[in-house]
Amino acid sequence: MPAMDDFLSLQGRTALVTGGGRGIGAAIVRAFHARGARVLFTFRSNEAAARALEKECAGTIALQSDAAHLPSAEHAVARAIDAFGGLHIVVASAGIARDRVCWKLAEDDFDAVIDTNLKGVFAVVRAAVPHLRSQSGGRIIAISSINGIRGKGGQSAYAASKGGVIAFIKSVARETGSKNITANVVAPGFIRTDMTADLPDDVVQKAVSETALGRPGTPENVADAVLFLASDRAAHITGQVLHVDGGQLM
Ligand code: NDP
């Protein structure tokens, strides 16, 4: 057994985190960096937040890159391998929400949500797996949502994208397991970030009242679960969906 301090060590590992500039992705970047990993993270448009995090976590690389674009994902993977000499951990966290009941949801909004949230997971996995296979090992973790399991009124596109992520990652787990690659999903419940900052009070109260713990989650709560799945301690866990929701969905 490693010493307690090294229990979740990522020393010597390199990681790519999509959507790492803010919120849950940024908490994952911080958690990985604190455990010794070298991290490249992508962001879409908020360069100020990304550069501040890059500075805060010395040695980390922030790359502007659209998660939904396969050539950009391939470039991000190549950049991480080039800069760090390898890639061991891939986290797909980039995500957007466009909330409307289905009969008022614009086609462009539906496409944007599916492109970022579902195709974005495909793109980074598609880009990284050949490398992970060639080194016979790796960790893939995608951020879904409990609403991808239960469905949610006003979030049909979002829930569909997140449900798709679960089916996709379980398939990836089956396809890559023989090469010692694990692929898992973290499904957060209500977490306080910019994404949920503008929700009306009654929606927030309802989400919190659904939880057994009676409180919203933090980005750090989600990052801790991702850290565990990325670590050696999760070596025999694959194809799983880990809820980080304070008991919101059970
Ligand atoms: P935020 O809105 O706080 O942050 C989203 C991040 O994703 C930003 O860094 C943003 O970049 C990046 N991003 C968005 N679109 C793209 C894109 N096309 N390419 C690259 N990066 C992109 O969201 P959260 O931290 O709350 O969410 C993170 C993940 O967790 C998402 O997948 C979300 O669906 C999921 N989730 C969140 C929950 C919550 O309650 N907050 C609950 C369940 C799941 P930029 O900074 O440049 O805009």
Tab-separated table of C-alpha atoms and ligand atoms in Angstrom:
chain	number	residue	atom	x	y	z
A	1	MET	CA	0.000	0.000	0.000
A	2	PRO	CA	1.254	3.528	-0.722
A	3	ALA	CA	1.650	6.018	2.102
A	4	MET	CA	-1.595	7.836	2.837
A	5	ASP	CA	-0.267	11.034	1.253
A	6	ASP	CA	0.311	9.193	-2.010
A	7	PHE	CA	-3.013	7.413	-1.997
A	8	LEU	CA	-4.391	9.364	-4.949
A	9	SER	CA	-1.072	10.461	-6.407
A	10	LEU	CA	-0.931	11.266	-10.106
A	11	GLN	CA	2.801	11.835	-10.059
A	12	GLY	CA	4.295	11.129	-13.468
A	13	ARG	CA	0.886	11.186	-15.183
A	14	THR	CA	-0.320	13.604	-17.805
A	15	ALA	CA	-3.919	14.611	-18.327
A	16	LEU	CA	-6.113	16.383	-20.846
A	17	VAL	CA	-9.254	18.058	-19.475
A	18	THR	CA	-11.780	19.581	-21.888
A	19	GLY	CA	-13.665	22.634	-20.632
A	20	GLY	CA	-11.168	23.168	-17.845
A	21	GLY	CA	-11.234	26.945	-17.621
A	22	ARG	CA	-14.092	27.333	-15.189
A	23	GLY	CA	-16.412	25.446	-12.864
A	24	ILE	CA	-16.137	21.688	-12.507
A	25	GLY	CA	-13.418	21.397	-15.162
A	26	ALA	CA	-11.264	23.953	-13.340
A	27	ALA	CA	-11.686	22.064	-10.054
A	28	ILE	CA	-10.517	18.900	-11.840
A	29	VAL	CA	-7.465	20.734	-13.227
A	30	ARG	CA	-6.618	21.950	-9.705
A	31	ALA	CA	-7.102	18.498	-8.147
A	32	PHE	CA	-4.901	16.808	-10.765
A	33	HIS	CA	-2.233	19.490	-10.496
A	34	ALA	CA	-2.191	19.212	-6.701
A	35	ARG	CA	-1.553	15.449	-7.031
A	36	GLY	CA	1.417	15.933	-9.335
A	37	ALA	CA	-0.099	15.473	-12.797
A	38	ARG	CA	0.859	17.633	-15.739
A	39	VAL	CA	-2.323	18.976	-17.254
A	40	LEU	CA	-3.401	20.485	-20.558
A	41	PHE	CA	-6.914	21.867	-20.465
A	42	THR	CA	-9.121	23.364	-23.155
A	43	PHE	CA	-11.543	26.253	-23.028
A	44	ARG	CA	-13.852	27.818	-25.589
A	45	SER	CA	-14.042	31.583	-25.135
A	46	ASN	CA	-13.332	32.712	-21.589
A	47	GLU	CA	-9.619	33.307	-22.053
A	48	ALA	CA	-9.207	35.410	-18.893
A	49	ALA	CA	-10.392	32.570	-16.636
A	50	ALA	CA	-8.247	30.050	-18.518
A	51	ARG	CA	-5.068	32.131	-18.355
A	52	ALA	CA	-5.584	32.825	-14.630
A	53	LEU	CA	-5.865	29.076	-13.960
A	54	GLU	CA	-2.831	28.388	-16.147
A	55	LYS	CA	-0.868	30.812	-13.993
A	56	GLU	CA	-2.255	29.440	-10.718
A	57	CYS	CA	-1.288	25.852	-11.613
A	58	ALA	CA	2.328	26.225	-12.724
A	59	GLY	CA	3.266	24.032	-15.678
A	60	THR	CA	-0.330	23.647	-16.813
A	61	ILE	CA	-1.213	24.486	-20.439
A	62	ALA	CA	-4.452	26.232	-21.428
A	63	LEU	CA	-5.491	25.715	-25.059
A	64	GLN	CA	-8.375	27.413	-26.841
A	65	SER	CA	-10.090	24.533	-28.585
A	66	ASP	CA	-13.679	23.739	-29.521
A	67	ALA	CA	-14.627	20.451	-27.859
A	68	ALA	CA	-17.115	19.635	-30.627
A	69	HIS	CA	-14.532	19.772	-33.431
A	70	LEU	CA	-12.627	16.522	-34.036
A	71	PRO	CA	-9.532	18.093	-35.671
A	72	SER	CA	-9.268	20.462	-32.677
A	73	ALA	CA	-9.482	17.509	-30.296
A	74	GLU	CA	-6.770	15.735	-32.287
A	75	HIS	CA	-4.626	18.842	-32.059
A	76	ALA	CA	-5.168	19.056	-28.268
A	77	VAL	CA	-4.150	15.411	-27.796
A	78	ALA	CA	-1.062	15.883	-29.993
A	79	ARG	CA	-0.139	19.056	-28.117
A	80	ALA	CA	-0.368	17.294	-24.724
A	81	ILE	CA	1.752	14.382	-25.927
A	82	ASP	CA	4.260	16.752	-27.486
A	83	ALA	CA	4.518	18.986	-24.407
A	84	PHE	CA	4.472	16.300	-21.728
A	85	GLY	CA	5.855	13.254	-23.537
A	86	GLY	CA	2.684	11.210	-23.108
A	87	LEU	CA	-0.970	11.145	-22.157
A	88	HIS	CA	-2.550	8.927	-19.505
A	89	ILE	CA	-5.818	10.550	-18.411
A	90	VAL	CA	-8.581	12.090	-20.512
A	91	VAL	CA	-11.451	13.971	-18.896
A	92	ALA	CA	-14.334	15.252	-21.018
A	93	SER	CA	-15.964	17.996	-18.969
A	94	ALA	CA	-16.850	20.686	-21.544
A	95	GLY	CA	-20.573	21.209	-21.562
A	96	ILE	CA	-23.359	23.684	-22.216
A	97	ALA	CA	-27.046	23.883	-21.400
A	98	ARG	CA	-29.817	25.484	-23.499
A	99	ASP	CA	-32.920	25.018	-21.400
A	100	ARG	CA	-36.361	25.141	-23.103
A	101	VAL	CA	-39.336	22.830	-23.254
A	102	CYS	CA	-39.008	20.666	-26.352
A	103	TRP	CA	-41.712	22.485	-28.352
A	104	LYS	CA	-39.871	25.788	-27.931
A	105	LEU	CA	-36.346	24.446	-28.367
A	106	ALA	CA	-34.662	25.860	-31.464
A	107	GLU	CA	-32.976	23.383	-33.783
A	108	ASP	CA	-29.720	25.339	-33.485
A	109	ASP	CA	-29.816	25.025	-29.693
A	110	PHE	CA	-30.497	21.289	-29.891
A	111	ASP	CA	-27.550	20.882	-32.275
A	112	ALA	CA	-25.227	23.018	-30.153
A	113	VAL	CA	-25.957	20.987	-27.007
A	114	ILE	CA	-25.515	17.622	-28.744
A	115	ASP	CA	-22.365	18.849	-30.512
A	116	THR	CA	-20.627	20.085	-27.375
A	117	ASN	CA	-21.883	17.596	-24.800
A	118	LEU	CA	-22.021	14.352	-26.793
A	119	LYS	CA	-19.934	14.797	-29.917
A	120	GLY	CA	-17.385	16.580	-27.718
A	121	VAL	CA	-16.928	13.396	-25.682
A	122	PHE	CA	-16.630	11.328	-28.876
A	123	ALA	CA	-14.061	13.751	-30.316
A	124	VAL	CA	-11.604	13.682	-27.425
A	125	VAL	CA	-11.999	9.939	-26.921
A	126	ARG	CA	-11.581	9.299	-30.678
A	127	ALA	CA	-8.459	11.427	-30.664
A	128	ALA	CA	-6.883	9.940	-27.531
A	129	VAL	CA	-7.667	6.223	-27.678
A	130	PRO	CA	-5.124	5.277	-30.375
A	131	HIS	CA	-2.406	6.677	-28.094
A	132	LEU	CA	-3.824	5.021	-24.961
A	133	ARG	CA	-4.060	1.698	-26.830
A	134	SER	CA	-0.469	1.967	-28.029
A	135	GLN	CA	0.768	2.378	-24.457
A	136	SER	CA	-1.640	-0.308	-23.141
A	137	GLY	CA	-3.212	1.817	-20.452
A	138	GLY	CA	-5.159	4.911	-19.667
A	139	ARG	CA	-8.104	6.484	-17.951
A	140	ILE	CA	-11.136	8.054	-19.609
A	141	ILE	CA	-13.669	9.951	-17.504
A	142	ALA	CA	-16.658	11.835	-18.907
A	143	ILE	CA	-18.903	14.211	-17.014
A	144	SER	CA	-22.549	13.386	-17.583
A	145	SER	CA	-25.435	14.422	-15.309
A	146	ILE	CA	-28.126	12.741	-13.250
A	147	ASN	CA	-30.551	14.339	-15.725
A	148	GLY	CA	-29.066	12.105	-18.407
A	149	ILE	CA	-30.396	9.168	-16.384
A	150	ARG	CA	-33.771	10.405	-15.170
A	151	GLY	CA	-34.673	13.031	-17.826
A	152	LYS	CA	-35.617	16.552	-16.871
A	153	GLY	CA	-38.406	18.851	-18.009
A	154	GLY	CA	-36.959	21.860	-19.818
A	155	GLN	CA	-33.704	20.015	-20.515
A	156	SER	CA	-34.581	17.500	-23.212
A	157	ALA	CA	-31.532	18.226	-25.397
A	158	TYR	CA	-29.212	18.380	-22.402
A	159	ALA	CA	-30.593	15.158	-20.893
A	160	ALA	CA	-30.382	13.408	-24.270
A	161	SER	CA	-26.765	14.464	-24.684
A	162	LYS	CA	-25.862	13.307	-21.173
A	163	GLY	CA	-27.698	9.993	-21.560
A	164	GLY	CA	-25.793	9.511	-24.795
A	165	VAL	CA	-22.527	10.097	-22.960
A	166	ILE	CA	-23.298	7.214	-20.611
A	167	ALA	CA	-24.079	4.783	-23.446
A	168	PHE	CA	-21.039	5.958	-25.386
A	169	ILE	CA	-18.630	5.561	-22.463
A	170	LYS	CA	-19.955	2.108	-21.520
A	171	SER	CA	-19.309	1.074	-25.136
A	172	VAL	CA	-15.824	2.577	-25.020
A	173	ALA	CA	-15.161	0.643	-21.789
A	174	ARG	CA	-16.028	-2.586	-23.594
A	175	GLU	CA	-13.938	-1.679	-26.650
A	176	THR	CA	-10.804	-0.639	-24.763
A	177	GLY	CA	-10.743	-2.799	-21.621
A	178	SER	CA	-8.469	-5.426	-23.166
A	179	LYS	CA	-5.838	-2.703	-23.504
A	180	ASN	CA	-6.007	-1.842	-19.795
A	181	ILE	CA	-7.959	1.341	-20.415
A	182	THR	CA	-10.806	2.217	-18.058
A	183	ALA	CA	-13.709	4.423	-19.107
A	184	ASN	CA	-16.134	5.769	-16.535
A	185	VAL	CA	-18.746	8.469	-16.101
A	186	VAL	CA	-19.281	10.903	-13.260
A	187	ALA	CA	-22.878	12.095	-13.036
A	188	PRO	CA	-23.212	15.204	-10.893
A	189	GLY	CA	-26.449	16.465	-9.443
A	190	PHE	CA	-26.984	20.147	-8.754
A	191	ILE	CA	-23.568	21.842	-8.451
A	192	ARG	CA	-23.010	25.554	-7.901
A	193	THR	CA	-21.123	26.903	-10.949
A	194	ASP	CA	-21.664	29.574	-13.596
A	195	MET	CA	-23.894	27.090	-15.430
A	196	THR	CA	-26.409	27.075	-12.584
A	197	ALA	CA	-25.829	30.628	-11.301
A	198	ASP	CA	-28.835	32.135	-13.098
A	199	LEU	CA	-31.373	29.472	-12.189
A	200	PRO	CA	-34.438	30.907	-10.432
A	201	ASP	CA	-34.536	30.466	-6.649
A	202	ASP	CA	-37.448	28.034	-6.735
A	203	VAL	CA	-35.562	25.736	-9.153
A	204	VAL	CA	-32.501	25.802	-6.880
A	205	GLN	CA	-34.644	25.115	-3.794
A	206	LYS	CA	-36.333	22.184	-5.521
A	207	ALA	CA	-32.975	20.676	-6.556
A	208	VAL	CA	-31.569	21.042	-3.047
A	209	SER	CA	-34.737	19.608	-1.485
A	210	GLU	CA	-34.323	16.490	-3.672
A	211	THR	CA	-30.948	15.714	-2.109
A	212	ALA	CA	-30.558	13.464	0.932
A	213	LEU	CA	-27.786	15.714	2.227
A	214	GLY	CA	-29.899	18.865	1.889
A	215	ARG	CA	-27.262	20.922	0.122
A	216	PRO	CA	-25.904	21.696	-3.349
A	217	GLY	CA	-22.633	20.130	-4.429
A	218	THR	CA	-19.394	21.961	-5.138
A	219	PRO	CA	-17.081	21.624	-8.137
A	220	GLU	CA	-14.515	20.162	-5.697
A	221	ASN	CA	-16.956	17.374	-4.737
A	222	VAL	CA	-17.063	16.346	-8.405
A	223	ALA	CA	-13.305	16.732	-8.851
A	224	ASP	CA	-12.640	14.381	-5.917
A	225	ALA	CA	-14.628	11.622	-7.625
A	226	VAL	CA	-12.826	12.225	-10.929
A	227	LEU	CA	-9.480	12.161	-9.120
A	228	PHE	CA	-10.303	8.779	-7.604
A	229	LEU	CA	-11.326	7.330	-10.984
A	230	ALA	CA	-8.132	8.700	-12.559
A	231	SER	CA	-5.932	7.197	-9.865
A	232	ASP	CA	-4.398	3.747	-9.496
A	233	ARG	CA	-6.948	3.073	-6.760
A	234	ALA	CA	-9.672	2.721	-9.413
A	235	ALA	CA	-7.747	0.200	-11.522
A	236	HIS	CA	-10.557	-2.375	-11.598
A	237	ILE	CA	-13.480	0.005	-12.122
A	238	THR	CA	-14.736	0.500	-15.668
A	239	GLY	CA	-18.017	1.178	-17.441
A	240	GLN	CA	-19.502	2.690	-14.294
A	241	VAL	CA	-21.576	5.770	-13.565
A	242	LEU	CA	-20.672	7.413	-10.267
A	243	HIS	CA	-23.301	9.855	-8.983
A	244	VAL	CA	-21.979	12.901	-7.160
A	245	ASP	CA	-25.300	14.368	-6.166
A	246	GLY	CA	-25.745	14.301	-2.399
A	247	GLY	CA	-28.332	11.575	-2.883
A	248	GLN	CA	-30.423	13.624	-5.330
A	249	LEU	CA	-31.138	10.601	-7.555
A	250	MET	CA	-31.361	7.165	-5.954
B	1	NDP	P1	-19.503	26.014	-16.592
B	1	NDP	O1	-20.472	26.683	-17.501
B	1	NDP	O2	-19.181	26.616	-15.287
B	1	NDP	O3	-18.131	25.723	-17.371
B	1	NDP	C1	-18.190	25.095	-18.620
B	1	NDP	C2	-16.790	24.964	-19.161
B	1	NDP	O4	-16.887	24.256	-20.407
B	1	NDP	C3	-16.132	26.280	-19.448
B	1	NDP	O5	-14.761	26.183	-19.129
B	1	NDP	C4	-16.320	26.455	-20.953
B	1	NDP	O6	-15.304	27.208	-21.597
B	1	NDP	C5	-16.213	25.021	-21.400
B	1	NDP	N1	-16.844	24.809	-22.704
B	1	NDP	C6	-18.135	24.978	-23.066
B	1	NDP	N2	-18.304	24.691	-24.359
B	1	NDP	C7	-17.081	24.353	-24.836
B	1	NDP	C8	-16.577	23.976	-26.099
B	1	NDP	N3	-17.382	23.866	-27.179
B	1	NDP	N4	-15.264	23.695	-26.219
B	1	NDP	C9	-14.426	23.786	-25.153
B	1	NDP	N5	-14.835	24.144	-23.931
B	1	NDP	C10	-16.139	24.437	-23.779
B	1	NDP	O7	-20.130	24.545	-16.394
B	1	NDP	P2	-19.969	23.490	-15.210
B	1	NDP	O8	-18.629	23.562	-14.623
B	1	NDP	O9	-21.163	23.588	-14.342
B	1	NDP	O10	-20.135	22.134	-16.037
B	1	NDP	C11	-19.043	21.274	-16.354
B	1	NDP	C12	-19.622	19.946	-16.813
B	1	NDP	O11	-20.410	19.378	-15.763
B	1	NDP	C13	-20.553	20.089	-18.021
B	1	NDP	O12	-20.409	18.980	-18.872
B	1	NDP	C14	-21.929	20.081	-17.372
B	1	NDP	O13	-22.927	19.662	-18.266
B	1	NDP	C15	-21.708	19.094	-16.248
B	1	NDP	N6	-22.677	19.160	-15.161
B	1	NDP	C16	-22.849	20.319	-14.431
B	1	NDP	C17	-23.778	20.356	-13.410
B	1	NDP	C18	-24.023	21.572	-12.575
B	1	NDP	O14	-24.982	21.553	-11.776
B	1	NDP	N7	-23.232	22.641	-12.684
B	1	NDP	C19	-24.607	19.178	-13.096
B	1	NDP	C20	-24.339	18.040	-13.923
B	1	NDP	C21	-23.400	18.035	-14.901
B	1	NDP	P3	-15.263	28.843	-21.479
B	1	NDP	O15	-14.803	29.121	-20.075
B	1	NDP	O16	-14.261	29.249	-22.475
B	1	NDP	O17	-16.651	29.306	-21.753
